Coordinates of C-alpha atoms in Angstrom, one line a residue:
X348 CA 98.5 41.9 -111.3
X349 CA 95.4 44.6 -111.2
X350 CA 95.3 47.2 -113.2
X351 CA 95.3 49.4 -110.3
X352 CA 98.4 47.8 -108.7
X353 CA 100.1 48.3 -112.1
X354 CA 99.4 51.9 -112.2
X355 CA 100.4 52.5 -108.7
X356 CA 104.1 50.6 -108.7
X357 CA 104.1 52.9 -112.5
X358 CA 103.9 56.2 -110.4
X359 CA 106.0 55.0 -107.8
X360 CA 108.5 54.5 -109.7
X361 CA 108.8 58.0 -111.4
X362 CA 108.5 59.4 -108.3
X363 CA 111.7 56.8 -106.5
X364 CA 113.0 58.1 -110.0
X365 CA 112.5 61.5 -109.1
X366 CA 113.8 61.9 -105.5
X367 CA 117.5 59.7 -106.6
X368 CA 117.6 62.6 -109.4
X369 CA 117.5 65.2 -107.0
X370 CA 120.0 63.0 -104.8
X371 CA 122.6 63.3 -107.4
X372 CA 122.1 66.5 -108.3
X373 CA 122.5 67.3 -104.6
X374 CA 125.4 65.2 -104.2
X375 CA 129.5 66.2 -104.7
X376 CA 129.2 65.4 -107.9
X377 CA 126.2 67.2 -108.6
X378 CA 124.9 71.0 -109.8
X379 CA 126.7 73.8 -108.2
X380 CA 123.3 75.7 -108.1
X381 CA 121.4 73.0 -106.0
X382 CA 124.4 72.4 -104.2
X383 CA 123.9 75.4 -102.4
X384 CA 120.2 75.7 -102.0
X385 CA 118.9 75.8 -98.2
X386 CA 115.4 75.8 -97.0
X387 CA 115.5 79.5 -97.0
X388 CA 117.2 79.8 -99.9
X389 CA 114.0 78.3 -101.7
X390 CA 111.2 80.7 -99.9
X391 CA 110.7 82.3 -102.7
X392 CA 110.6 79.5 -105.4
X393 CA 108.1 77.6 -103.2
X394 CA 105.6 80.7 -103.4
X395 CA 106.3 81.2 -107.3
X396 CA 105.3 77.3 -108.2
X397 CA 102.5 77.5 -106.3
X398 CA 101.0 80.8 -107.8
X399 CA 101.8 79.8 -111.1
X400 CA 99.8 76.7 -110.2
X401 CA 97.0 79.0 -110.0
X402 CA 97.1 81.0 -113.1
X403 CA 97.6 77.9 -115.0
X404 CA 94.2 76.8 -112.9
X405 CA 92.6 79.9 -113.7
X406 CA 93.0 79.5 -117.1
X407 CA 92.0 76.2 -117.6
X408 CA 95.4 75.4 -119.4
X409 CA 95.9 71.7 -118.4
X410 CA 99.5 71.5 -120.1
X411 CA 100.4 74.5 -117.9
X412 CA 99.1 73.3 -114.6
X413 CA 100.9 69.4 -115.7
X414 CA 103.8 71.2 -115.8
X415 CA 103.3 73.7 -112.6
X416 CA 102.5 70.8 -110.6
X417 CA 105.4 69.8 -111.3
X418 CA 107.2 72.6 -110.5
X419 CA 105.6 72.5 -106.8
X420 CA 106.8 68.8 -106.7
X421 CA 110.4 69.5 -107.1
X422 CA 110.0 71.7 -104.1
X423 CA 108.8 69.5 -102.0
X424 CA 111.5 66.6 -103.1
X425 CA 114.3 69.6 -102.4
X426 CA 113.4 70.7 -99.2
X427 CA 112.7 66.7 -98.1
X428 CA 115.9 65.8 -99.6
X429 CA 118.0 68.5 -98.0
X430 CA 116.3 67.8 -94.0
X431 CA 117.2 64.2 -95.1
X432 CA 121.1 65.6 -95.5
X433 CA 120.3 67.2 -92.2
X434 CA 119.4 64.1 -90.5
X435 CA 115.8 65.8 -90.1
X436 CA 113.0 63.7 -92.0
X437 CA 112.5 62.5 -95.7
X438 CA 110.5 62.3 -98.1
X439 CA 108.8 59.0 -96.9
X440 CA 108.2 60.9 -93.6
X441 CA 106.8 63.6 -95.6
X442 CA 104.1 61.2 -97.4
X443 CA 103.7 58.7 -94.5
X444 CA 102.6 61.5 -91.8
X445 CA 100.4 63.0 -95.3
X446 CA 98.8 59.4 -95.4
X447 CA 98.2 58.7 -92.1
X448 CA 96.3 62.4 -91.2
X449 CA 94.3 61.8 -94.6
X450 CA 93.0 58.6 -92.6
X451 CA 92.8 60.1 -89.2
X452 CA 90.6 63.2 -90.7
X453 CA 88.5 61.0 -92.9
X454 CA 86.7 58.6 -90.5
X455 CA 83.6 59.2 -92.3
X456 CA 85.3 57.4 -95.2
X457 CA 88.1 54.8 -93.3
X458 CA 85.8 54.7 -90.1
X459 CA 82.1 54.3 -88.8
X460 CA 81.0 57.9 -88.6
X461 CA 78.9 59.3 -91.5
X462 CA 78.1 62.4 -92.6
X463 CA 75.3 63.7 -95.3
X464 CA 77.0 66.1 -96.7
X465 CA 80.3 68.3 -98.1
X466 CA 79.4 71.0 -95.4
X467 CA 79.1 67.7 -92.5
X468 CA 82.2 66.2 -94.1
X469 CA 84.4 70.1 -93.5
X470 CA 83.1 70.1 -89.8
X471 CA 84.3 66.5 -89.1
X472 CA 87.5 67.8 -90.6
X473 CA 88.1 70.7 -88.4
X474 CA 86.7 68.9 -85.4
X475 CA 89.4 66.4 -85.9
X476 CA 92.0 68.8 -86.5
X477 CA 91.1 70.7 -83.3
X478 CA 92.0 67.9 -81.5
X479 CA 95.4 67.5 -83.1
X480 CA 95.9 70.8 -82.6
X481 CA 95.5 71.2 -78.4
X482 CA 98.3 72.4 -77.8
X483 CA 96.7 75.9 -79.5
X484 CA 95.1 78.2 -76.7
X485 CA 93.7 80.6 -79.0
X486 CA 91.4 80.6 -82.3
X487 CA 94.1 82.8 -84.1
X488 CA 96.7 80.1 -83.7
X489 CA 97.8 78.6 -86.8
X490 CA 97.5 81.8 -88.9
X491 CA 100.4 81.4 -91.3
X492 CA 103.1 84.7 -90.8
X493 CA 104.0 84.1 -94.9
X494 CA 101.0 84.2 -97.0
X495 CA 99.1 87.3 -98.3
X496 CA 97.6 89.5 -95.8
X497 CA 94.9 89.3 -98.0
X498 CA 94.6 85.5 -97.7
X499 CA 95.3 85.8 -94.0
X500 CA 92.5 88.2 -93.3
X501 CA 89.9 85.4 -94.6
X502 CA 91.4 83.3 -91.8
X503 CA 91.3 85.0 -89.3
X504 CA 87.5 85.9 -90.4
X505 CA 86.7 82.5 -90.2
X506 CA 87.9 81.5 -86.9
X507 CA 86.2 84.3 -85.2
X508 CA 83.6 83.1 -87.2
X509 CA 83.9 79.3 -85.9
X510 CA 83.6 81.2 -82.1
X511 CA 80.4 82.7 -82.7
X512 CA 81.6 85.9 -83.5
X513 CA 79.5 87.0 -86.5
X514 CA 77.7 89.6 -87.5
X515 CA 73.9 89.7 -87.1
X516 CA 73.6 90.4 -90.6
X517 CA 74.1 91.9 -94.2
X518 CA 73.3 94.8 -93.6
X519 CA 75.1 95.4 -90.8
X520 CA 78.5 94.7 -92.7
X521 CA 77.5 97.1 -95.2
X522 CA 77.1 99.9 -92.1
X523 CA 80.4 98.7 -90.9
X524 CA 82.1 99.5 -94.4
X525 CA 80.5 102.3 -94.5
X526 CA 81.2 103.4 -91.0
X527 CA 85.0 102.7 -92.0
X528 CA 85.0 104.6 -95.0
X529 CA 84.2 107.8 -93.1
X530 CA 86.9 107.4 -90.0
X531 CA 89.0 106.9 -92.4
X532 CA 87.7 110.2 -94.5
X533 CA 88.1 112.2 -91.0
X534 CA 91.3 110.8 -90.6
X535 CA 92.1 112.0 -94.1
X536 CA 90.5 115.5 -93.7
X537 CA 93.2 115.7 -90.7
X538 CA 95.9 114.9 -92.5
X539 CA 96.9 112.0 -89.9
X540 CA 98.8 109.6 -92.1
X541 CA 99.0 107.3 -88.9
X542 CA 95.5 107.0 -88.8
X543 CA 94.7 107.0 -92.4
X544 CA 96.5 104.1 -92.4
X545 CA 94.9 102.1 -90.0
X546 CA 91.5 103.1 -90.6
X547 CA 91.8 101.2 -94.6
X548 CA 93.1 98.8 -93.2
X549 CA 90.0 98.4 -91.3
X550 CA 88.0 99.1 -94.4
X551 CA 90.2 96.1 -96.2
X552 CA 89.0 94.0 -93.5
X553 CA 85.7 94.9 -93.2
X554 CA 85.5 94.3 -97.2
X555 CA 87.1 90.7 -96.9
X556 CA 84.4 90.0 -93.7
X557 CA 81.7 90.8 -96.8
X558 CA 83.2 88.9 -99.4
X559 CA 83.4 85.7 -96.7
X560 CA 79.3 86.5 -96.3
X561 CA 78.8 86.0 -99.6
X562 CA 80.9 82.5 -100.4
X563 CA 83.1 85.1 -102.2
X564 CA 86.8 84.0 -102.0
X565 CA 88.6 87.8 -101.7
X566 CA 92.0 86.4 -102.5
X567 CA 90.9 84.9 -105.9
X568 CA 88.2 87.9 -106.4
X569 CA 91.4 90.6 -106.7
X570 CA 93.4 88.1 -108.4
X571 CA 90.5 88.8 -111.4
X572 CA 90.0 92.0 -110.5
X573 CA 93.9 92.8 -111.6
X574 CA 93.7 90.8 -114.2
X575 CA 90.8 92.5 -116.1
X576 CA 92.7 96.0 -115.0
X577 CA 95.5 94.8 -116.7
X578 CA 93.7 93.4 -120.1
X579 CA 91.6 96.6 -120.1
X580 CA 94.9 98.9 -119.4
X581 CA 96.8 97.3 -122.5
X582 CA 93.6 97.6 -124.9
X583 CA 93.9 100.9 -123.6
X584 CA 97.5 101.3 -124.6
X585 CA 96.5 99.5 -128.2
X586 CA 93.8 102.2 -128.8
X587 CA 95.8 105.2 -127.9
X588 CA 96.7 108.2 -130.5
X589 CA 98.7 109.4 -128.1
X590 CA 101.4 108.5 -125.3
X591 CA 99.0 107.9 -122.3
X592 CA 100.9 110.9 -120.6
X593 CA 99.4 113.7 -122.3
X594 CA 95.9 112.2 -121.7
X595 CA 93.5 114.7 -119.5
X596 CA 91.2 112.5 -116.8
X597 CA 88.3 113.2 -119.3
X598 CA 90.5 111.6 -121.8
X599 CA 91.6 108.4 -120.1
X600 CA 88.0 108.2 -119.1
X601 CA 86.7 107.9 -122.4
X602 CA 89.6 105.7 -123.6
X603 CA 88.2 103.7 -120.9
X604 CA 85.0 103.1 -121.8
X605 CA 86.4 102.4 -125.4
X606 CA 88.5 99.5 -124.3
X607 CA 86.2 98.4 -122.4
X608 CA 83.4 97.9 -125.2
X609 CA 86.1 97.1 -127.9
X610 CA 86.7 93.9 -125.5
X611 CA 83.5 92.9 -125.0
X612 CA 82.8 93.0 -128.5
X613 CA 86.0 90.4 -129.2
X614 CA 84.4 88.0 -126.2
X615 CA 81.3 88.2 -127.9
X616 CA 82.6 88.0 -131.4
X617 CA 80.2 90.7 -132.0

């Protein structure tokens, strides 16, 4: 037999493996715990897998993404394996409807239309979803209710984006910002919390509008941005003579700066 068939009927059956283990430990016999698990239930494990997919990405930890991945896995093989107790799909119909829209969206690889490049290849894609998708009336349909607000700000950017709806340039975005930053300063300087509120959010989406100009993912950009608050804060914390309570803003600011270059000297190894 090929190599390749080998390796495929090796996988498939870890995976066959995998979804009769979560069958048993669904089943009368099985864990009290999973048992009682629903698709609601799981909202929240779903989300955690995934993001800990990403910091294990992030760092470049291969051992910790293996093991995150399979994490997300065991999600998926719940949630199929409970709408199969519900008479509702399984996990076949999970991969067979994955398989066949990987075809359907990839005729410039399974068909006779050719593209000449990643950015050809991502219009194809969406032109073919489109199509799948008629039954939306508007470009802000398919927005998803449950992710970030953050994340769903650079989707709704882009489809207004997709329409034509862009602005002229740079610059302008930058006058936009700033434009925001000031109604929201009046707004502030009248003490209408109502107001105040709206107007960052505006300034938030405004900022997310720039980030999408410049190829700059804003989800994965404060993701970083945390982190390095974070690292910076605890160096803080390690440097202090003091509890940081009884630090004066003059204080913290120079504690600051401290961390800041005690880090990049361990970076640098300097």
């Amino acid at each position: 037999m090929h190599k390749k068939c080998l390796c495929y009927y090796t996988v498939m059956g870890y995976l066959e493996k995998l979804v009769d283990l979560i069958g048993v430990l669904r089943s009368e016999n099985g864990c009290p715990w999973d048992r009682e698990q629903t698709h609601k239930s799981l909202r929240p494990n779903m989300l955690e897998e995934a993001y800990e997919a990403i910091d294990a990405i992030n760092d470049d930890d291969m051992t910790h993404l293996k093991e995150e991945l399979g994490d997300v896995l065991l999600q998926v093989i719940l949630h199929s394996q409970i709408a199969k107790e519900e008479n509702a799909f399984d996990i076949e119909d999970v991969a067979k409807g994955l398989h066949d829209k990987i075809i359907h969206r990839h005729p410039h690889v399974f068909g006779n239309v050719k593209v000449n490049s990643p950015e050809e290849a991502l219009m194809s894609w969406d032109k073919i979803k489109k199509e799948e998708k008629s039954h939306r009336k508007s470009a802000m349909d398919g927005v998803s209710k449950s992710q970030s607000a953050l994340m769903s700000a650079q989707k709704i950017s882009k489809k207004a984006v997709k329409c034509g709806f862009e602005w002229p340039d740079e610059n302008s975005l930058y006058d936009c910002i700033k434009s925001e930053f000031k109604e929201f300063k009046d707004a502030s300087e009248a003490k209408n919390q109502a107001e105040m509120e709206e107007e960052m959010g505006d300034i938030l989406f405004a900022v997310v509008n720039l980030a999408r100009w410049n190829k700059i993912d804003a989800e994965q950009a404060l993701i970083k941005a945390n982190q390095k608050f974070m690292t910076r804060f605890r160096k803080m914390e390690e440097l202090a003579t003091k509890p940081l309570e009884e630090y004066s803003f003059e204080e913290f600011d120079q504690l600051w700066r401290e961390a800041k270059r005690s880090l990049y000297k361990e970076n640098f190894n300097c």
